GROMACS .gro file of N, CA and C in nm:
model
  273
    1MET      N    1   1.350  -0.034  -0.016
    1MET     CA    2   1.318   0.068   0.080
    1MET      C    3   1.250   0.007   0.204
    2ILE      N    4   1.168  -0.093   0.181
    2ILE     CA    5   1.101  -0.158   0.294
    2ILE      C    6   1.204  -0.224   0.384
    3THR      N    7   1.305  -0.283   0.323
    3THR     CA    8   1.409  -0.350   0.399
    3THR      C    9   1.482  -0.253   0.491
    4LEU      N   10   1.489  -0.127   0.451
    4LEU     CA   11   1.556  -0.027   0.533
    4LEU      C   12   1.466   0.034   0.640
    5THR      N   13   1.339   0.055   0.608
    5THR     CA   14   1.253   0.130   0.700
    5THR      C   15   1.180   0.043   0.802
    6VAL      N   16   1.139  -0.076   0.764
    6VAL     CA   17   1.062  -0.159   0.858
    6VAL      C   18   1.143  -0.195   0.982
    7PRO      N   19   1.270  -0.232   0.973
    7PRO     CA   20   1.344  -0.260   1.096
    7PRO      C   21   1.359  -0.138   1.187
    8ILE      N   22   1.352  -0.020   1.131
    8ILE     CA   23   1.360   0.101   1.213
    8ILE      C   24   1.227   0.126   1.283
    9PHE      N   25   1.116   0.112   1.209
    9PHE     CA   26   0.985   0.142   1.266
    9PHE      C   27   0.926   0.028   1.347
   10TYR      N   28   0.972  -0.094   1.327
   10TYR     CA   29   0.918  -0.209   1.399
   10TYR      C   30   0.926  -0.193   1.551
   11PRO      N   31   1.043  -0.160   1.608
   11PRO     CA   32   1.048  -0.145   1.754
   11PRO      C   33   0.965  -0.027   1.803
   12ILE      N   34   0.954   0.077   1.722
   12ILE     CA   35   0.874   0.193   1.761
   12ILE      C   36   0.726   0.155   1.766
   13VAL      N   37   0.682   0.084   1.664
   13VAL     CA   38   0.542   0.041   1.658
   13VAL      C   39   0.512  -0.056   1.772
   14ALA      N   40   0.604  -0.148   1.799
   14ALA     CA   41   0.585  -0.244   1.907
   14ALA      C   42   0.581  -0.173   2.042
   15ALA      N   43   0.666  -0.074   2.061
   15ALA     CA   44   0.669  -0.001   2.188
   15ALA      C   45   0.542   0.082   2.209
   16GLN      N   46   0.481   0.127   2.101
   16GLN     CA   47   0.358   0.206   2.111
   16GLN      C   48   0.235   0.119   2.136
   17GLY      N   49   0.251  -0.011   2.127
   17GLY     CA   50   0.142  -0.102   2.158
   17GLY      C   51   0.052  -0.138   2.041
   18PHE      N   52   0.093  -0.106   1.919
   18PHE     CA   53   0.015  -0.144   1.802
   18PHE      C   54   0.033  -0.293   1.775
   19ASP      N   55  -0.068  -0.353   1.718
   19ASP     CA   56  -0.059  -0.494   1.681
   19ASP      C   57   0.038  -0.509   1.564
   20LEU      N   58   0.130  -0.602   1.574
   20LEU     CA   59   0.233  -0.616   1.472
   20LEU      C   60   0.180  -0.681   1.345
   21ILE      N   61   0.075  -0.762   1.356
   21ILE     CA   62   0.012  -0.815   1.235
   21ILE      C   63  -0.051  -0.701   1.157
   22TRP      N   64  -0.118  -0.610   1.227
   22TRP     CA   65  -0.178  -0.493   1.162
   22TRP      C   66  -0.069  -0.411   1.094
   23PHE      N   67   0.043  -0.391   1.161
   23PHE     CA   68   0.152  -0.313   1.103
   23PHE      C   69   0.206  -0.379   0.977
   24GLY      N   70   0.223  -0.510   0.979
   24GLY     CA   71   0.271  -0.580   0.861
   24GLY      C   72   0.176  -0.569   0.743
   25ILE      N   73   0.048  -0.583   0.769
   25ILE     CA   74  -0.051  -0.570   0.662
   25ILE      C   75  -0.055  -0.427   0.611
   26TYR      N   76  -0.044  -0.331   0.701
   26TYR     CA   77  -0.042  -0.190   0.661
   26TYR      C   78   0.079  -0.161   0.570
   27VAL      N   79   0.194  -0.214   0.605
   27VAL     CA   80   0.315  -0.193   0.523
   27VAL      C   81   0.295  -0.253   0.384
   28VAL      N   82   0.237  -0.372   0.377
   28VAL     CA   83   0.214  -0.436   0.247
   28VAL      C   84   0.117  -0.354   0.162
   29ILE      N   85   0.010  -0.304   0.222
   29ILE     CA   86  -0.089  -0.227   0.147
   29ILE      C   87  -0.029  -0.095   0.099
   30VAL      N   88   0.046  -0.028   0.183
   30VAL     CA   89   0.108   0.099   0.142
   30VAL      C   90   0.211   0.073   0.031
   31THR      N   91   0.278  -0.040   0.037
   31THR     CA   92   0.371  -0.076  -0.070
   31THR      C   93   0.296  -0.100  -0.201
   32GLU      N   94   0.181  -0.165  -0.193
   32GLU     CA   95   0.099  -0.184  -0.313
   32GLU      C   96   0.057  -0.050  -0.373
   33VAL      N   97   0.022   0.045  -0.289
   33VAL     CA   98  -0.017   0.178  -0.338
   33VAL      C   99   0.101   0.244  -0.407
   34SER      N  100   0.220   0.223  -0.357
   34SER     CA  101   0.338   0.287  -0.418
   34SER      C  102   0.367   0.232  -0.557
   35TYR      N  103   0.319   0.113  -0.587
   35TYR     CA  104   0.343   0.057  -0.720
   35TYR      C  105   0.261   0.124  -0.830
   36ILE      N  106   0.155   0.198  -0.792
   36ILE     CA  107   0.075   0.264  -0.895
   36ILE      C  108   0.085   0.416  -0.892
   37THR      N  109   0.160   0.471  -0.798
   37THR     CA  110   0.170   0.617  -0.789
   37THR      C  111   0.309   0.664  -0.826
   38PRO      N  112   0.318   0.783  -0.888
   38PRO     CA  113   0.450   0.840  -0.916
   38PRO      C  114   0.518   0.878  -0.785
   39PRO      N  115   0.646   0.885  -0.775
   39PRO     CA  116   0.747   0.869  -0.877
   39PRO      C  117   0.785   0.724  -0.903
   40VAL      N  118   0.748   0.632  -0.816
   40VAL     CA  119   0.786   0.493  -0.840
   40VAL      C  120   0.699   0.436  -0.952
   41GLY      N  121   0.571   0.421  -0.929
   41GLY     CA  122   0.475   0.380  -1.031
   41GLY      C  123   0.519   0.265  -1.118
   42LEU      N  124   0.580   0.165  -1.058
   42LEU     CA  125   0.639   0.055  -1.134
   42LEU      C  126   0.538  -0.012  -1.227
   43ASN      N  127   0.417  -0.036  -1.177
   43ASN     CA  128   0.317  -0.103  -1.262
   43ASN      C  129   0.280  -0.018  -1.383
   44ALA      N  130   0.277   0.113  -1.367
   44ALA     CA  131   0.243   0.200  -1.480
   44ALA      C  132   0.353   0.195  -1.586
   45PHE      N  133   0.477   0.192  -1.544
   45PHE     CA  134   0.587   0.187  -1.640
   45PHE      C  135   0.594   0.050  -1.710
   46VAL      N  136   0.561  -0.056  -1.638
   46VAL     CA  137   0.555  -0.188  -1.701
   46VAL      C  138   0.444  -0.191  -1.806
   47LEU      N  139   0.329  -0.135  -1.772
   47LEU     CA  140   0.219  -0.128  -1.868
   47LEU      C  141   0.257  -0.045  -1.989
   48LYS      N  142   0.329   0.064  -1.968
   48LYS     CA  143   0.374   0.148  -2.079
   48LYS      C  144   0.468   0.071  -2.171
   49SER      N  145   0.554  -0.012  -2.115
   49SER     CA  146   0.646  -0.089  -2.199
   49SER      C  147   0.575  -0.199  -2.277
   50VAL      N  148   0.464  -0.247  -2.225
   50VAL     CA  149   0.388  -0.351  -2.295
   50VAL      C  150   0.300  -0.290  -2.403
   51VAL      N  151   0.232  -0.180  -2.370
   51VAL     CA  152   0.140  -0.114  -2.464
   51VAL      C  153   0.204   0.018  -2.505
   52LYS      N  154   0.277   0.016  -2.612
   52LYS     CA  155   0.360   0.131  -2.651
   52LYS      C  156   0.280   0.247  -2.710
   53ASP      N  157   0.159   0.223  -2.761
   53ASP     CA  158   0.085   0.331  -2.826
   53ASP      C  159   0.001   0.414  -2.729
   54VAL      N  160   0.004   0.384  -2.600
   54VAL     CA  161  -0.070   0.461  -2.499
   54VAL      C  162   0.028   0.553  -2.426
   55GLN      N  163  -0.011   0.678  -2.411
   55GLN     CA  164   0.073   0.775  -2.341
   55GLN      C  165   0.078   0.743  -2.192
   56LEU      N  166   0.190   0.775  -2.129
   56LEU     CA  167   0.206   0.749  -1.987
   56LEU      C  168   0.106   0.830  -1.905
   57GLY      N  169   0.076   0.951  -1.949
   57GLY     CA  170  -0.023   1.032  -1.879
   57GLY      C  171  -0.160   0.967  -1.879
   58ALA      N  172  -0.196   0.903  -1.988
   58ALA     CA  173  -0.325   0.833  -1.995
   58ALA      C  174  -0.327   0.714  -1.900
   59ILE      N  175  -0.215   0.649  -1.885
   59ILE     CA  176  -0.207   0.536  -1.792
   59ILE      C  177  -0.226   0.585  -1.650
   60PHE      N  178  -0.159   0.693  -1.613
   60PHE     CA  179  -0.173   0.745  -1.478
   60PHE      C  180  -0.314   0.799  -1.453
   61ARG      N  181  -0.376   0.858  -1.554
   61ARG     CA  182  -0.515   0.903  -1.538
   61ARG      C  183  -0.608   0.783  -1.517
   62GLY      N  184  -0.578   0.673  -1.581
   62GLY     CA  185  -0.657   0.552  -1.562
   62GLY      C  186  -0.639   0.490  -1.424
   63LEU      N  187  -0.527   0.518  -1.362
   63LEU     CA  188  -0.499   0.463  -1.230
   63LEU      C  189  -0.562   0.542  -1.117
   64VAL      N  190  -0.619   0.658  -1.147
   64VAL     CA  191  -0.674   0.745  -1.042
   64VAL      C  192  -0.785   0.674  -0.965
   65ALA      N  193  -0.872   0.602  -1.033
   65ALA     CA  194  -0.981   0.531  -0.964
   65ALA      C  195  -0.926   0.425  -0.869
   66PHE      N  196  -0.825   0.353  -0.914
   66PHE     CA  197  -0.764   0.251  -0.828
   66PHE      C  198  -0.694   0.315  -0.709
   67LEU      N  199  -0.631   0.429  -0.732
   67LEU     CA  200  -0.566   0.501  -0.623
   67LEU      C  201  -0.668   0.549  -0.521
   68ALA      N  202  -0.782   0.597  -0.567
   68ALA     CA  203  -0.887   0.643  -0.476
   68ALA      C  204  -0.937   0.529  -0.388
   69VAL      N  205  -0.957   0.413  -0.447
   69VAL     CA  206  -1.002   0.297  -0.369
   69VAL      C  207  -0.893   0.254  -0.271
   70ASP      N  208  -0.768   0.258  -0.312
   70ASP     CA  209  -0.659   0.221  -0.222
   70ASP      C  210  -0.647   0.319  -0.106
   71VAL      N  211  -0.664   0.447  -0.132
   71VAL     CA  212  -0.660   0.547  -0.024
   71VAL      C  213  -0.776   0.523   0.073
   72LEU      N  214  -0.893   0.492   0.020
   72LEU     CA  215  -1.007   0.459   0.106
   72LEU      C  216  -0.978   0.334   0.189
   73ARG      N  217  -0.916   0.235   0.128
   73ARG     CA  218  -0.881   0.111   0.200
   73ARG      C  219  -0.782   0.139   0.312
   74VAL      N  220  -0.682   0.221   0.286
   74VAL     CA  221  -0.585   0.257   0.390
   74VAL      C  222  -0.654   0.335   0.502
   75ALA      N  223  -0.743   0.427   0.466
   75ALA     CA  224  -0.814   0.505   0.567
   75ALA      C  225  -0.901   0.415   0.654
   76LEU      N  226  -0.968   0.318   0.593
   76LEU     CA  227  -1.051   0.226   0.671
   76LEU      C  228  -0.967   0.139   0.764
   77ILE      N  229  -0.852   0.096   0.717
   77ILE     CA  230  -0.765   0.014   0.801
   77ILE      C  231  -0.708   0.095   0.917
   78LEU      N  232  -0.678   0.221   0.891
   78LEU     CA  233  -0.630   0.307   0.999
   78LEU      C  234  -0.741   0.338   1.100
   79ALA      N  235  -0.862   0.360   1.051
   79ALA     CA  236  -0.973   0.395   1.139
   79ALA      C  237  -1.027   0.273   1.214
   80PHE      N  238  -1.031   0.159   1.148
   80PHE     CA  239  -1.089   0.039   1.207
   80PHE      C  240  -0.991  -0.078   1.194
   81PRO      N  241  -0.894  -0.088   1.285
   81PRO     CA  242  -0.795  -0.197   1.276
   81PRO      C  243  -0.857  -0.336   1.288
   82LEU      N  244  -0.977  -0.344   1.342
   82LEU     CA  245  -1.043  -0.474   1.356
   82LEU      C  246  -1.069  -0.539   1.221
   83ILE      N  247  -1.080  -0.459   1.115
   83ILE     CA  248  -1.099  -0.514   0.980
   83ILE      C  249  -0.985  -0.611   0.947
   84VAL      N  250  -0.866  -0.573   0.983
   84VAL     CA  251  -0.748  -0.654   0.953
   84VAL      C  252  -0.731  -0.765   1.056
   85LEU      N  253  -0.767  -0.738   1.179
   85LEU     CA  254  -0.736  -0.830   1.288
   85LEU      C  255  -0.847  -0.929   1.319
   86LEU      N  256  -0.958  -0.924   1.247
   86LEU     CA  257  -1.071  -1.012   1.278
   86LEU      C  258  -1.034  -1.159   1.264
   87VAL      N  259  -0.979  -1.197   1.151
   87VAL     CA  260  -0.944  -1.339   1.129
   87VAL      C  261  -0.829  -1.384   1.219
   88PRO      N  262  -0.718  -1.307   1.232
   88PRO     CA  263  -0.612  -1.353   1.323
   88PRO      C  264  -0.659  -1.366   1.468
   89ASN      N  265  -0.752  -1.281   1.511
   89ASN     CA  266  -0.801  -1.291   1.649
   89ASN      C  267  -0.892  -1.412   1.669
   90MET      N  268  -0.947  -1.467   1.562
   90MET     CA  269  -1.032  -1.585   1.574
   90MET      C  270  -0.950  -1.712   1.590
   91MET      N  271  -0.823  -1.709   1.560
   91MET     CA  272  -0.739  -1.828   1.568
   91MET      C  273  -0.694  -1.853   1.709
   0.00000   0.00000   0.00000
């Protein structure tokens, strides 16, 4: 999905004047969030296949804390892009 959407949004983001390093990091972080949330939830399904005696619902309930931290991380990156751009701007 990233292969399809990033080439479409890349010129739009560049034309709007956003930093492209920030955009790349944002895409990676949002992709990480998609690995723990339904309907994709790939990491949850892998964990279910490894630990067969745990219900899938219990796995997703356990992921809620991680999802909350990830949502906070995305919100901080959206609100304060300097968090992401501090090290690249020092180079």
